[in-house]
PDB file of C-alpha atoms and ligand atoms in Angstrom:
ATOM      1  CA  UNK A1177      26.624   5.914 -21.607  1.00  0.00           C
ATOM      2  CA  UNK A1178      23.977   3.781 -23.208  1.00  0.00           C
ATOM      3  CA  UNK A1179      20.517   4.937 -21.981  1.00  0.00           C
ATOM      4  CA  UNK A1180      19.047   1.612 -23.152  1.00  0.00           C
ATOM      5  CA  UNK A1181      20.453   0.079 -19.973  1.00  0.00           C
ATOM      6  CA  UNK A1182      18.506   2.373 -17.670  1.00  0.00           C
ATOM      7  CA  UNK A1183      15.420   0.115 -17.315  1.00  0.00           C
ATOM      8  CA  UNK A1184      17.628  -2.783 -16.144  1.00  0.00           C
ATOM      9  CA  UNK A1185      19.141  -0.654 -13.391  1.00  0.00           C
ATOM     10  CA  UNK A1186      15.748   0.767 -12.425  1.00  0.00           C
ATOM     11  CA  UNK A1187      14.416  -2.790 -12.205  1.00  0.00           C
ATOM     12  CA  UNK A1188      17.287  -3.986 -10.019  1.00  0.00           C
ATOM     13  CA  UNK A1189      16.903  -1.032  -7.659  1.00  0.00           C
ATOM     14  CA  UNK A1190      13.112  -1.320  -7.445  1.00  0.00           C
ATOM     15  CA  UNK A1191      12.479  -5.079  -7.601  1.00  0.00           C
ATOM     16  CA  UNK A1192      15.864  -6.772  -7.283  1.00  0.00           C
ATOM     17  CA  UNK A1193      16.012  -7.773 -10.943  1.00  0.00           C
ATOM     18  CA  UNK A1194      16.055  -6.135 -14.358  1.00  0.00           C
ATOM     19  CA  UNK A1195      15.185  -7.326 -17.862  1.00  0.00           C
ATOM     20  CA  UNK A1196      16.152  -5.940 -21.233  1.00  0.00           C
ATOM     21  CA  UNK A1197      14.869  -7.408 -24.474  1.00  0.00           C
ATOM     22  CA  UNK A1198      16.988  -7.077 -27.626  1.00  0.00           C
ATOM     23  CA  UNK A1199      20.269  -6.867 -25.729  1.00  0.00           C
ATOM     24  CA  UNK A1200      21.440  -8.922 -28.715  1.00  0.00           C
ATOM     25  CA  UNK A1201      20.187  -8.614 -32.297  1.00  0.00           C
ATOM     26  CA  UNK A1202      18.752 -11.677 -34.094  1.00  0.00           C
ATOM     27  CA  UNK A1203      21.999 -11.989 -36.112  1.00  0.00           C
ATOM     28  CA  UNK A1204      24.102 -11.866 -32.954  1.00  0.00           C
ATOM     29  CA  UNK A1205      21.930 -14.541 -31.326  1.00  0.00           C
ATOM     30  CA  UNK A1206      22.355 -16.821 -34.331  1.00  0.00           C
ATOM     31  CA  UNK A1207      26.130 -16.265 -34.465  1.00  0.00           C
ATOM     32  CA  UNK A1208      26.601 -17.027 -30.752  1.00  0.00           C
ATOM     33  CA  UNK A1209      24.285 -20.057 -30.894  1.00  0.00           C
ATOM     34  CA  UNK A1210      26.251 -21.364 -33.887  1.00  0.00           C
ATOM     35  CA  UNK A1211      29.532 -20.908 -32.031  1.00  0.00           C
ATOM     36  CA  UNK A1212      28.059 -22.706 -29.020  1.00  0.00           C
ATOM     37  CA  UNK A1213      26.916 -25.634 -31.142  1.00  0.00           C
ATOM     38  CA  UNK A1214      30.269 -25.848 -32.961  1.00  0.00           C
ATOM     39  CA  UNK A1215      32.256 -26.005 -29.752  1.00  0.00           C
ATOM     40  CA  UNK A1216      29.845 -28.462 -28.189  1.00  0.00           C
ATOM     41  CA  UNK A1217      30.175 -30.672 -31.276  1.00  0.00           C
ATOM     42  CA  UNK A1218      33.955 -30.532 -30.729  1.00  0.00           C
ATOM     43  CA  UNK A1219      33.385 -32.004 -27.262  1.00  0.00           C
ATOM     44  CA  UNK A1220      34.440 -28.859 -25.407  1.00  0.00           C
ATOM     45  CA  UNK A1221      31.465 -28.586 -23.050  1.00  0.00           C
ATOM     46  CA  UNK A1222      31.440 -30.117 -19.573  1.00  0.00           C
ATOM     47  CA  UNK A1223      28.619 -30.994 -17.200  1.00  0.00           C
ATOM     48  CA  UNK A1224      28.270 -28.061 -14.825  1.00  0.00           C
ATOM     49  CA  UNK A1225      29.053 -28.720 -11.185  1.00  0.00           C
ATOM     50  CA  UNK A1226      28.057 -27.249  -7.869  1.00  0.00           C
ATOM     51  CA  UNK A1227      30.356 -25.592  -5.326  1.00  0.00           C
ATOM     52  CA  UNK A1228      33.632 -23.868  -6.189  1.00  0.00           C
ATOM     53  CA  UNK A1229      36.223 -25.809  -4.241  1.00  0.00           C
ATOM     54  CA  UNK A1230      35.265 -29.426  -4.657  1.00  0.00           C
ATOM     55  CA  UNK A1231      33.059 -29.134  -7.700  1.00  0.00           C
ATOM     56  CA  UNK A1232      30.728 -32.092  -8.041  1.00  0.00           C
ATOM     57  CA  UNK A1233      28.355 -32.914 -10.871  1.00  0.00           C
ATOM     58  CA  UNK A1234      24.880 -33.482  -9.475  1.00  0.00           C
ATOM     59  CA  UNK A1235      22.184 -33.980 -12.102  1.00  0.00           C
ATOM     60  CA  UNK A1236      19.440 -33.943  -9.479  1.00  0.00           C
ATOM     61  CA  UNK A1237      20.370 -30.283  -8.872  1.00  0.00           C
ATOM     62  CA  UNK A1238      21.508 -29.032 -12.278  1.00  0.00           C
ATOM     63  CA  UNK A1239      21.671 -30.645 -15.700  1.00  0.00           C
ATOM     64  CA  UNK A1240      23.319 -27.991 -17.823  1.00  0.00           C
ATOM     65  CA  UNK A1241      26.593 -28.249 -19.724  1.00  0.00           C
ATOM     66  CA  UNK A1242      28.895 -25.253 -19.840  1.00  0.00           C
ATOM     67  CA  UNK A1243      31.955 -23.791 -21.553  1.00  0.00           C
ATOM     68  CA  UNK A1244      33.719 -20.669 -20.250  1.00  0.00           C
ATOM     69  CA  UNK A1245      34.234 -17.807 -22.705  1.00  0.00           C
ATOM     70  CA  UNK A1246      37.816 -16.847 -23.367  1.00  0.00           C
ATOM     71  CA  UNK A1247      38.341 -13.118 -22.738  1.00  0.00           C
ATOM     72  CA  UNK A1248      41.083 -13.162 -25.388  1.00  0.00           C
ATOM     73  CA  UNK A1249      38.692 -14.455 -28.062  1.00  0.00           C
ATOM     74  CA  UNK A1250      39.052 -13.311 -31.665  1.00  0.00           C
ATOM     75  CA  UNK A1251      35.580 -14.560 -32.650  1.00  0.00           C
ATOM     76  CA  UNK A1252      33.574 -11.520 -33.702  1.00  0.00           C
ATOM     77  CA  UNK A1253      30.262 -12.674 -32.193  1.00  0.00           C
ATOM     78  CA  UNK A1254      31.971 -13.127 -28.817  1.00  0.00           C
ATOM     79  CA  UNK A1255      33.842  -9.808 -29.116  1.00  0.00           C
ATOM     80  CA  UNK A1256      30.559  -8.030 -29.824  1.00  0.00           C
ATOM     81  CA  UNK A1257      28.933  -9.693 -26.833  1.00  0.00           C
ATOM     82  CA  UNK A1258      31.802  -8.860 -24.468  1.00  0.00           C
ATOM     83  CA  UNK A1259      31.953  -5.283 -25.806  1.00  0.00           C
ATOM     84  CA  UNK A1260      28.280  -4.830 -24.967  1.00  0.00           C
ATOM     85  CA  UNK A1261      28.863  -6.305 -21.516  1.00  0.00           C
ATOM     86  CA  UNK A1262      31.668  -3.746 -21.050  1.00  0.00           C
ATOM     87  CA  UNK A1263      29.251  -0.944 -21.910  1.00  0.00           C
ATOM     88  CA  UNK A1264      26.765  -2.374 -19.423  1.00  0.00           C
ATOM     89  CA  UNK A1265      29.441  -2.599 -16.690  1.00  0.00           C
ATOM     90  CA  UNK A1266      30.440   1.020 -17.357  1.00  0.00           C
ATOM     91  CA  UNK A1267      26.818   2.060 -17.088  1.00  0.00           C
ATOM     92  CA  UNK A1268      26.315   0.177 -13.808  1.00  0.00           C
ATOM     93  CA  UNK A1269      29.507   1.636 -12.353  1.00  0.00           C
ATOM     94  CA  UNK A1270      28.443   5.165 -13.214  1.00  0.00           C
ATOM     95  CA  UNK A1271      24.936   4.790 -11.825  1.00  0.00           C
ATOM     96  CA  UNK A1272      25.202   2.318  -8.933  1.00  0.00           C
ATOM     97  CA  UNK A1273      28.732   2.498  -7.499  1.00  0.00           C
ATOM     98  CA  UNK A1274      29.037  -1.275  -7.170  1.00  0.00           C
ATOM     99  CA  UNK A1275      32.720  -1.040  -8.086  1.00  0.00           C
ATOM    100  CA  UNK A1276      32.571  -3.762 -10.727  1.00  0.00           C
ATOM    101  CA  UNK A1277      36.043  -4.649 -12.011  1.00  0.00           C
ATOM    102  CA  UNK A1278      35.860  -8.078 -13.511  1.00  0.00           C
ATOM    103  CA  UNK A1279      33.509 -10.542 -15.153  1.00  0.00           C
ATOM    104  CA  UNK A1280      33.278 -14.186 -16.146  1.00  0.00           C
ATOM    105  CA  UNK A1281      30.874 -15.717 -18.661  1.00  0.00           C
ATOM    106  CA  UNK A1282      30.086 -19.194 -19.846  1.00  0.00           C
ATOM    107  CA  UNK A1283      27.906 -20.699 -22.518  1.00  0.00           C
ATOM    108  CA  UNK A1284      25.234 -22.972 -21.110  1.00  0.00           C
ATOM    109  CA  UNK A1285      23.142 -25.683 -22.730  1.00  0.00           C
ATOM    110  CA  UNK A1286      20.233 -27.253 -20.906  1.00  0.00           C
ATOM    111  CA  UNK A1287      19.403 -30.444 -22.818  1.00  0.00           C
ATOM    112  CA  UNK A1288      15.644 -31.174 -23.076  1.00  0.00           C
ATOM    113  CA  UNK A1289      14.142 -31.960 -19.674  1.00  0.00           C
ATOM    114  CA  UNK A1290      17.058 -30.689 -17.604  1.00  0.00           C
ATOM    115  CA  UNK A1291      16.808 -27.963 -14.972  1.00  0.00           C
ATOM    116  CA  UNK A1292      18.675 -26.123 -12.228  1.00  0.00           C
ATOM    117  CA  UNK A1293      16.965 -26.344  -8.845  1.00  0.00           C
ATOM    118  CA  UNK A1294      16.435 -23.307  -6.649  1.00  0.00           C
ATOM    119  CA  UNK A1295      19.756 -21.755  -5.626  1.00  0.00           C
ATOM    120  CA  UNK A1296      21.760 -18.618  -4.899  1.00  0.00           C
ATOM    121  CA  UNK A1297      24.667 -17.783  -7.221  1.00  0.00           C
ATOM    122  CA  UNK A1298      27.124 -16.351  -4.767  1.00  0.00           C
ATOM    123  CA  UNK A1299      29.589 -18.850  -3.385  1.00  0.00           C
ATOM    124  CA  UNK A1300      30.090 -18.598   0.343  1.00  0.00           C
ATOM    125  CA  UNK A1301      33.838 -18.439  -0.210  1.00  0.00           C
ATOM    126  CA  UNK A1302      33.733 -15.912  -3.067  1.00  0.00           C
ATOM    127  CA  UNK A1303      31.736 -12.770  -2.396  1.00  0.00           C
ATOM    128  CA  UNK A1304      33.049 -10.975  -5.486  1.00  0.00           C
ATOM    129  CA  UNK A1305      30.091 -11.997  -7.608  1.00  0.00           C
ATOM    130  CA  UNK A1306      27.793  -8.973  -7.407  1.00  0.00           C
ATOM    131  CA  UNK A1307      25.445  -9.248 -10.381  1.00  0.00           C
ATOM    132  CA  UNK A1308      24.290 -12.350 -12.220  1.00  0.00           C
ATOM    133  CA  UNK A1309      23.666 -11.808 -15.925  1.00  0.00           C
ATOM    134  CA  UNK A1310      21.938 -14.223 -18.270  1.00  0.00           C
ATOM    135  CA  UNK A1311      21.471 -13.660 -21.975  1.00  0.00           C
ATOM    136  CA  UNK A1312      19.379 -16.166 -23.921  1.00  0.00           C
ATOM    137  CA  UNK A1313      20.204 -17.522 -27.365  1.00  0.00           C
ATOM    138  CA  UNK A1314      16.903 -19.264 -28.201  1.00  0.00           C
ATOM    139  CA  UNK A1315      15.267 -18.448 -31.509  1.00  0.00           C
ATOM    140  CA  UNK A1316      11.449 -18.756 -31.706  1.00  0.00           C
ATOM    141  CA  UNK A1317      10.969 -19.744 -28.068  1.00  0.00           C
ATOM    142  CA  UNK A1318       7.307 -20.412 -27.240  1.00  0.00           C
ATOM    143  CA  UNK A1319       5.590 -20.221 -23.852  1.00  0.00           C
ATOM    144  CA  UNK A1320       4.750 -23.940 -24.198  1.00  0.00           C
ATOM    145  CA  UNK A1321       8.483 -24.756 -24.488  1.00  0.00           C
ATOM    146  CA  UNK A1322       8.827 -24.092 -20.727  1.00  0.00           C
ATOM    147  CA  UNK A1323      12.359 -23.475 -19.510  1.00  0.00           C
ATOM    148  CA  UNK A1324      11.462 -20.327 -17.612  1.00  0.00           C
ATOM    149  CA  UNK A1325      13.789 -18.695 -15.143  1.00  0.00           C
ATOM    150  CA  UNK A1326      11.848 -18.525 -11.857  1.00  0.00           C
ATOM    151  CA  UNK A1327      12.834 -15.774  -9.429  1.00  0.00           C
ATOM    152  CA  UNK A1328      11.807 -15.851  -5.772  1.00  0.00           C
ATOM    153  CA  UNK A1329      11.099 -12.326  -4.612  1.00  0.00           C
ATOM    154  CA  UNK A1330      10.295 -11.226  -1.070  1.00  0.00           C
ATOM    155  CA  UNK A1331       6.816  -9.734  -0.749  1.00  0.00           C
ATOM    156  CA  UNK A1332       6.781  -5.986  -0.186  1.00  0.00           C
ATOM    157  CA  UNK A1333       5.142  -6.417   3.232  1.00  0.00           C
ATOM    158  CA  UNK A1334       7.962  -8.879   4.047  1.00  0.00           C
ATOM    159  CA  UNK A1335       5.506 -11.733   4.686  1.00  0.00           C
ATOM    160  CA  UNK A1336       6.632 -14.623   2.569  1.00  0.00           C
ATOM    161  CA  UNK A1337       7.648 -14.541  -1.074  1.00  0.00           C
ATOM    162  CA  UNK A1338       6.296 -14.677  -4.575  1.00  0.00           C
ATOM    163  CA  UNK A1339       7.593 -16.409  -7.667  1.00  0.00           C
ATOM    164  CA  UNK A1340       7.829 -14.714 -11.022  1.00  0.00           C
ATOM    165  CA  UNK A1341       8.809 -16.541 -14.201  1.00  0.00           C
ATOM    166  CA  UNK A1342      10.728 -15.195 -17.181  1.00  0.00           C
ATOM    167  CA  UNK A1343      10.755 -16.906 -20.581  1.00  0.00           C
ATOM    168  CA  UNK A1344      14.256 -17.446 -22.069  1.00  0.00           C
ATOM    169  CA  UNK A1345      13.588 -15.454 -25.241  1.00  0.00           C
ATOM    170  CA  UNK A1346      16.510 -14.980 -27.602  1.00  0.00           C
ATOM    171  CA  UNK A1347      18.284 -11.653 -27.075  1.00  0.00           C
ATOM    172  CA  UNK A1348      16.714 -11.098 -23.656  1.00  0.00           C
ATOM    173  CA  UNK A1349      19.057 -10.154 -20.823  1.00  0.00           C
ATOM    174  CA  UNK A1350      18.181 -10.729 -17.175  1.00  0.00           C
ATOM    175  CA  UNK A1351      20.271  -9.287 -14.365  1.00  0.00           C
ATOM    176  CA  UNK A1352      19.951  -9.584 -10.577  1.00  0.00           C
ATOM    177  CA  UNK A1353      21.961  -9.324  -7.390  1.00  0.00           C
ATOM    178  CA  UNK A1354      23.868 -12.593  -7.007  1.00  0.00           C
ATOM    179  CA  UNK A1355      23.866 -12.696  -3.215  1.00  0.00           C
ATOM    180  CA  UNK A1356      20.198 -11.865  -2.768  1.00  0.00           C
ATOM    181  CA  UNK A1357      17.898 -13.521  -5.273  1.00  0.00           C
ATOM    182  CA  UNK A1358      17.202 -17.227  -5.169  1.00  0.00           C
ATOM    183  CA  UNK A1359      16.201 -18.593  -8.554  1.00  0.00           C
ATOM    184  CA  UNK A1360      15.595 -21.751 -10.525  1.00  0.00           C
ATOM    185  CA  UNK A1361      15.629 -22.947 -14.130  1.00  0.00           C
ATOM    186  CA  UNK A1362      12.502 -24.939 -14.995  1.00  0.00           C
ATOM    187  CA  UNK A1363      12.703 -27.875 -17.416  1.00  0.00           C
ATOM    188  CA  UNK A1364      12.011 -27.241 -21.093  1.00  0.00           C
ATOM    189  CA  UNK A1365      10.692 -29.390 -23.915  1.00  0.00           C
ATOM    190  CA  UNK A1366      13.575 -28.334 -26.173  1.00  0.00           C
ATOM    191  CA  UNK A1367      17.255 -27.515 -25.803  1.00  0.00           C
ATOM    192  CA  UNK A1368      17.739 -24.202 -23.993  1.00  0.00           C
ATOM    193  CA  UNK A1369      20.770 -22.005 -24.752  1.00  0.00           C
ATOM    194  CA  UNK A1370      22.309 -19.044 -22.945  1.00  0.00           C
ATOM    195  CA  UNK A1371      25.407 -17.107 -22.059  1.00  0.00           C
ATOM    196  CA  UNK A1372      25.543 -16.690 -18.295  1.00  0.00           C
ATOM    197  CA  UNK A1373      27.975 -14.708 -16.227  1.00  0.00           C
ATOM    198  CA  UNK A1374      28.831 -12.679 -13.210  1.00  0.00           C
ATOM    199  CA  UNK A1375      29.974  -9.113 -12.822  1.00  0.00           C
ATOM    200  CA  UNK A1376      32.457  -9.023  -9.980  1.00  0.00           C
ATOM    201  CA  UNK A1377      34.312  -6.652  -7.727  1.00  0.00           C
ATOM    202  CA  UNK A1378      38.113  -6.791  -7.583  1.00  0.00           C
TER     203      UNK A1378
HETATM  204  O1  LIG B2135      19.751 -19.867 -17.351  1.00  0.00           O
HETATM  205  C1  LIG B2135      19.159 -19.261 -16.480  1.00  0.00           C
HETATM  206  O2  LIG B2135      18.050 -18.721 -16.664  1.00  0.00           O
HETATM  207  C2  LIG B2135      19.769 -19.187 -15.085  1.00  0.00           C
HETATM  208  C3  LIG B2135      21.078 -19.936 -14.946  1.00  0.00           C
HETATM  209  C4  LIG B2135      21.583 -19.971 -13.527  1.00  0.00           C
HETATM  210  O3  LIG B2135      20.855 -19.774 -12.595  1.00  0.00           O
HETATM  211  C5  LIG B2135      23.017 -20.208 -13.253  1.00  0.00           C
HETATM  212  O4  LIG B2135      23.761 -20.611 -14.172  1.00  0.00           O
HETATM  213  O5  LIG B2135      23.435 -20.003 -12.104  1.00  0.00           O
HETATM  214 FE1  LIG B2136      21.973 -19.234 -10.929  1.00  0.00          FE
END
Protein backbone atom coordinates (compact mmCIF):
# COMPACT_ATOMS: atom_id res chain seq x y z
CA UNK A 1 0.00 0.00 0.00
CA UNK A 2 1.33 3.38 -0.95
CA UNK A 3 0.99 5.76 2.06
CA UNK A 4 1.42 8.73 -0.30
CA UNK A 5 -2.23 8.26 -1.25
CA UNK A 6 -3.51 8.74 2.28
CA UNK A 7 -4.00 12.54 2.05
CA UNK A 8 -6.23 12.10 -1.03
CA UNK A 9 -8.49 9.69 0.83
CA UNK A 10 -8.52 11.87 3.94
CA UNK A 11 -9.50 14.82 1.75
CA UNK A 12 -12.33 12.94 0.05
CA UNK A 13 -13.72 11.74 3.38
CA UNK A 14 -13.44 15.14 5.06
CA UNK A 15 -14.22 17.60 2.25
CA UNK A 16 -15.48 15.55 -0.68
CA UNK A 17 -12.30 15.97 -2.70
CA UNK A 18 -8.61 15.14 -2.44
CA UNK A 19 -5.47 16.54 -4.08
CA UNK A 20 -2.03 15.04 -4.46
CA UNK A 21 0.84 16.93 -6.04
CA UNK A 22 3.61 14.98 -7.77
CA UNK A 23 1.38 12.02 -8.62
CA UNK A 24 3.49 12.10 -11.79
CA UNK A 25 7.16 13.06 -12.03
CA UNK A 26 8.25 15.88 -14.39
CA UNK A 27 9.60 13.27 -16.85
CA UNK A 28 6.32 11.36 -16.80
CA UNK A 29 4.37 14.57 -17.42
CA UNK A 30 6.54 15.40 -20.42
CA UNK A 31 6.26 11.87 -21.85
CA UNK A 32 2.45 11.81 -21.55
CA UNK A 33 2.11 15.35 -22.94
CA UNK A 34 4.31 14.36 -25.89
CA UNK A 35 2.18 11.28 -26.54
CA UNK A 36 -0.95 13.42 -26.36
CA UNK A 37 0.44 15.92 -28.85
CA UNK A 38 1.61 13.17 -31.23
CA UNK A 39 -1.78 11.50 -31.33
CA UNK A 40 -3.57 14.81 -31.68
CA UNK A 41 -1.29 15.69 -34.60
CA UNK A 42 -2.33 12.35 -36.15
CA UNK A 43 -5.94 13.55 -36.01
CA UNK A 44 -7.01 11.02 -33.38
CA UNK A 45 -8.73 13.42 -30.98
CA UNK A 46 -12.45 14.17 -31.14
CA UNK A 47 -14.53 17.02 -29.74
CA UNK A 48 -15.94 15.80 -26.44
CA UNK A 49 -19.70 15.42 -26.24
CA UNK A 50 -22.30 15.49 -23.53
CA UNK A 51 -24.61 12.63 -22.50
CA UNK A 52 -23.80 8.95 -22.96
CA UNK A 53 -26.57 7.68 -25.21
CA UNK A 54 -27.01 10.35 -27.82
CA UNK A 55 -23.71 12.14 -27.45
CA UNK A 56 -23.85 15.66 -28.83
CA UNK A 57 -21.03 18.15 -29.22
CA UNK A 58 -22.00 21.41 -27.56
CA UNK A 59 -19.24 24.02 -27.47
CA UNK A 60 -21.32 26.33 -25.29
CA UNK A 61 -21.04 23.66 -22.57
CA UNK A 62 -17.63 22.08 -23.15
CA UNK A 63 -14.83 22.80 -25.61
CA UNK A 64 -12.34 20.06 -24.90
CA UNK A 65 -11.08 17.40 -27.30
CA UNK A 66 -10.50 13.89 -26.01
CA UNK A 67 -8.92 10.53 -26.84
CA UNK A 68 -9.57 7.41 -24.74
CA UNK A 69 -6.54 5.54 -23.42
CA UNK A 70 -6.18 1.98 -24.58
CA UNK A 71 -5.84 -0.38 -21.60
CA UNK A 72 -3.73 -2.69 -23.79
CA UNK A 73 -1.19 0.06 -24.51
CA UNK A 74 2.49 -0.79 -24.87
CA UNK A 75 3.60 2.85 -24.50
CA UNK A 76 5.73 3.04 -21.37
CA UNK A 77 4.47 6.46 -20.23
CA UNK A 78 0.88 5.18 -20.38
CA UNK A 79 1.79 1.88 -18.68
CA UNK A 80 3.44 3.81 -15.85
CA UNK A 81 0.38 6.02 -15.49
CA UNK A 82 -2.07 3.10 -15.47
CA UNK A 83 0.16 1.16 -13.04
CA UNK A 84 0.03 4.08 -10.62
CA UNK A 85 -3.74 4.29 -11.04
CA UNK A 86 -3.90 0.57 -10.17
CA UNK A 87 -1.97 1.23 -6.97
CA UNK A 88 -4.35 4.07 -6.16
CA UNK A 89 -7.41 1.85 -6.80
CA UNK A 90 -5.94 -0.84 -4.54
CA UNK A 91 -5.37 1.74 -1.84
CA UNK A 92 -8.93 3.09 -2.12
CA UNK A 93 -10.39 -0.41 -2.03
CA UNK A 94 -8.45 -1.28 1.10
CA UNK A 95 -9.36 1.91 2.93
CA UNK A 96 -12.82 2.90 1.68
CA UNK A 97 -14.66 -0.24 0.55
CA UNK A 98 -16.04 1.41 -2.58
CA UNK A 99 -15.65 -1.87 -4.46
CA UNK A 100 -13.86 -0.32 -7.43
CA UNK A 101 -13.39 -2.84 -10.25
CA UNK A 102 -12.87 -0.92 -13.42
CA UNK A 103 -11.63 2.38 -14.79
CA UNK A 104 -11.65 4.44 -17.97
CA UNK A 105 -9.32 7.32 -18.82
CA UNK A 106 -9.02 9.78 -21.64
CA UNK A 107 -6.57 12.46 -22.64
CA UNK A 108 -8.13 15.90 -22.76
CA UNK A 109 -7.02 19.10 -24.45
CA UNK A 110 -8.75 22.38 -23.75
CA UNK A 111 -7.68 24.74 -26.54
CA UNK A 112 -7.08 28.35 -25.39
CA UNK A 113 -10.30 30.00 -24.24
CA UNK A 114 -12.35 26.82 -23.99
CA UNK A 115 -14.08 25.62 -20.83
CA UNK A 116 -16.46 23.04 -19.38
CA UNK A 117 -19.49 24.58 -17.68
CA UNK A 118 -20.67 23.47 -14.27
CA UNK A 119 -21.71 19.81 -14.30
CA UNK A 120 -21.84 16.48 -12.49
CA UNK A 121 -19.84 13.58 -13.94
CA UNK A 122 -22.15 10.70 -13.21
CA UNK A 123 -24.50 9.84 -16.03
CA UNK A 124 -28.05 9.23 -14.91
CA UNK A 125 -28.04 5.93 -16.78
CA UNK A 126 -24.62 4.77 -15.55
CA UNK A 127 -24.11 4.88 -11.80
CA UNK A 128 -20.88 2.88 -11.93
CA UNK A 129 -18.70 5.97 -11.98
CA UNK A 130 -17.73 6.40 -8.33
CA UNK A 131 -14.63 8.60 -8.33
CA UNK A 132 -13.55 11.19 -10.87
CA UNK A 133 -9.79 11.50 -11.27
CA UNK A 134 -7.96 14.24 -13.13
CA UNK A 135 -4.22 14.40 -13.59
CA UNK A 136 -2.74 17.50 -15.21
CA UNK A 137 0.04 17.53 -17.79
CA UNK A 138 0.85 21.26 -17.86
CA UNK A 139 4.46 22.30 -17.42
CA UNK A 140 5.13 25.74 -15.87
CA UNK A 141 1.47 26.61 -15.32
CA UNK A 142 1.05 30.09 -13.83
CA UNK A 143 -1.87 31.43 -11.78
CA UNK A 144 -2.43 34.05 -14.52
CA UNK A 145 -2.93 31.26 -17.10
CA UNK A 146 -6.37 30.58 -15.56
CA UNK A 147 -7.88 27.21 -16.40
CA UNK A 148 -8.70 26.36 -12.80
CA UNK A 149 -10.95 23.50 -11.84
CA UNK A 150 -13.74 25.04 -9.74
CA UNK A 151 -15.44 22.76 -7.22
CA UNK A 152 -18.79 23.64 -5.65
CA UNK A 153 -18.83 22.44 -2.07
CA UNK A 154 -21.78 22.53 0.32
CA UNK A 155 -21.16 24.76 3.33
CA UNK A 156 -20.67 22.88 6.58
CA UNK A 157 -23.80 24.47 8.09
CA UNK A 158 -25.66 23.29 4.96
CA UNK A 159 -26.68 26.84 4.02
CA UNK A 160 -25.62 27.37 0.46
CA UNK A 161 -22.29 26.50 -1.10
CA UNK A 162 -18.79 27.77 -1.64
CA UNK A 163 -16.52 27.58 -4.64
CA UNK A 164 -12.90 26.55 -4.41
CA UNK A 165 -10.52 26.68 -7.36
CA UNK A 166 -7.60 24.37 -8.12
CA UNK A 167 -4.84 25.26 -10.58
CA UNK A 168 -4.09 22.54 -13.19
CA UNK A 169 -0.43 22.14 -12.22
CA UNK A 170 1.51 19.41 -13.99
CA UNK A 171 1.65 16.19 -11.97
CA UNK A 172 -1.22 17.21 -9.70
CA UNK A 173 -4.00 14.68 -9.19
CA UNK A 174 -7.50 15.69 -8.10
CA UNK A 175 -10.08 13.12 -7.08
CA UNK A 176 -13.72 13.50 -5.99
CA UNK A 177 -16.98 11.60 -5.77
CA UNK A 178 -18.51 11.62 -9.25
CA UNK A 179 -22.14 11.63 -8.16
CA UNK A 180 -21.80 14.36 -5.55
CA UNK A 181 -19.53 17.21 -6.56
CA UNK A 182 -20.54 19.69 -9.22
CA UNK A 183 -17.54 21.29 -10.89
CA UNK A 184 -16.44 23.44 -13.78
CA UNK A 185 -13.34 24.07 -15.89
CA UNK A 186 -12.60 27.78 -16.26
CA UNK A 187 -11.12 29.13 -19.51
CA UNK A 188 -7.35 29.45 -19.79
CA UNK A 189 -5.06 31.71 -21.78
CA UNK A 190 -3.05 28.72 -23.02
CA UNK A 191 -3.72 25.13 -24.03
CA UNK A 192 -4.62 23.01 -21.00
CA UNK A 193 -3.74 19.29 -20.92
CA UNK A 194 -4.88 16.44 -18.69
CA UNK A 195 -5.66 12.77 -18.34
CA UNK A 196 -9.14 12.40 -16.91
CA UNK A 197 -10.93 9.27 -15.83
CA UNK A 198 -13.37 7.47 -13.66
CA UNK A 199 -12.94 4.66 -11.18
CA UNK A 200 -15.98 2.45 -11.44
CA UNK A 201 -17.75 -0.38 -9.71
CA UNK A 202 -18.49 -3.59 -11.63
O1 LIG B 1 -10.05 18.99 -16.39
C1 LIG B 1 -10.62 19.18 -15.33
O2 LIG B 1 -10.14 19.86 -14.41
C2 LIG B 1 -12.02 18.60 -15.14
C3 LIG B 1 -12.55 17.85 -16.34
C4 LIG B 1 -13.98 17.42 -16.18
O3 LIG B 1 -14.71 17.94 -15.37
C5 LIG B 1 -14.52 16.30 -16.99
O4 LIG B 1 -13.87 15.88 -17.96
O5 LIG B 1 -15.62 15.83 -16.67
FE1 LIG C 1 -16.31 16.68 -14.96
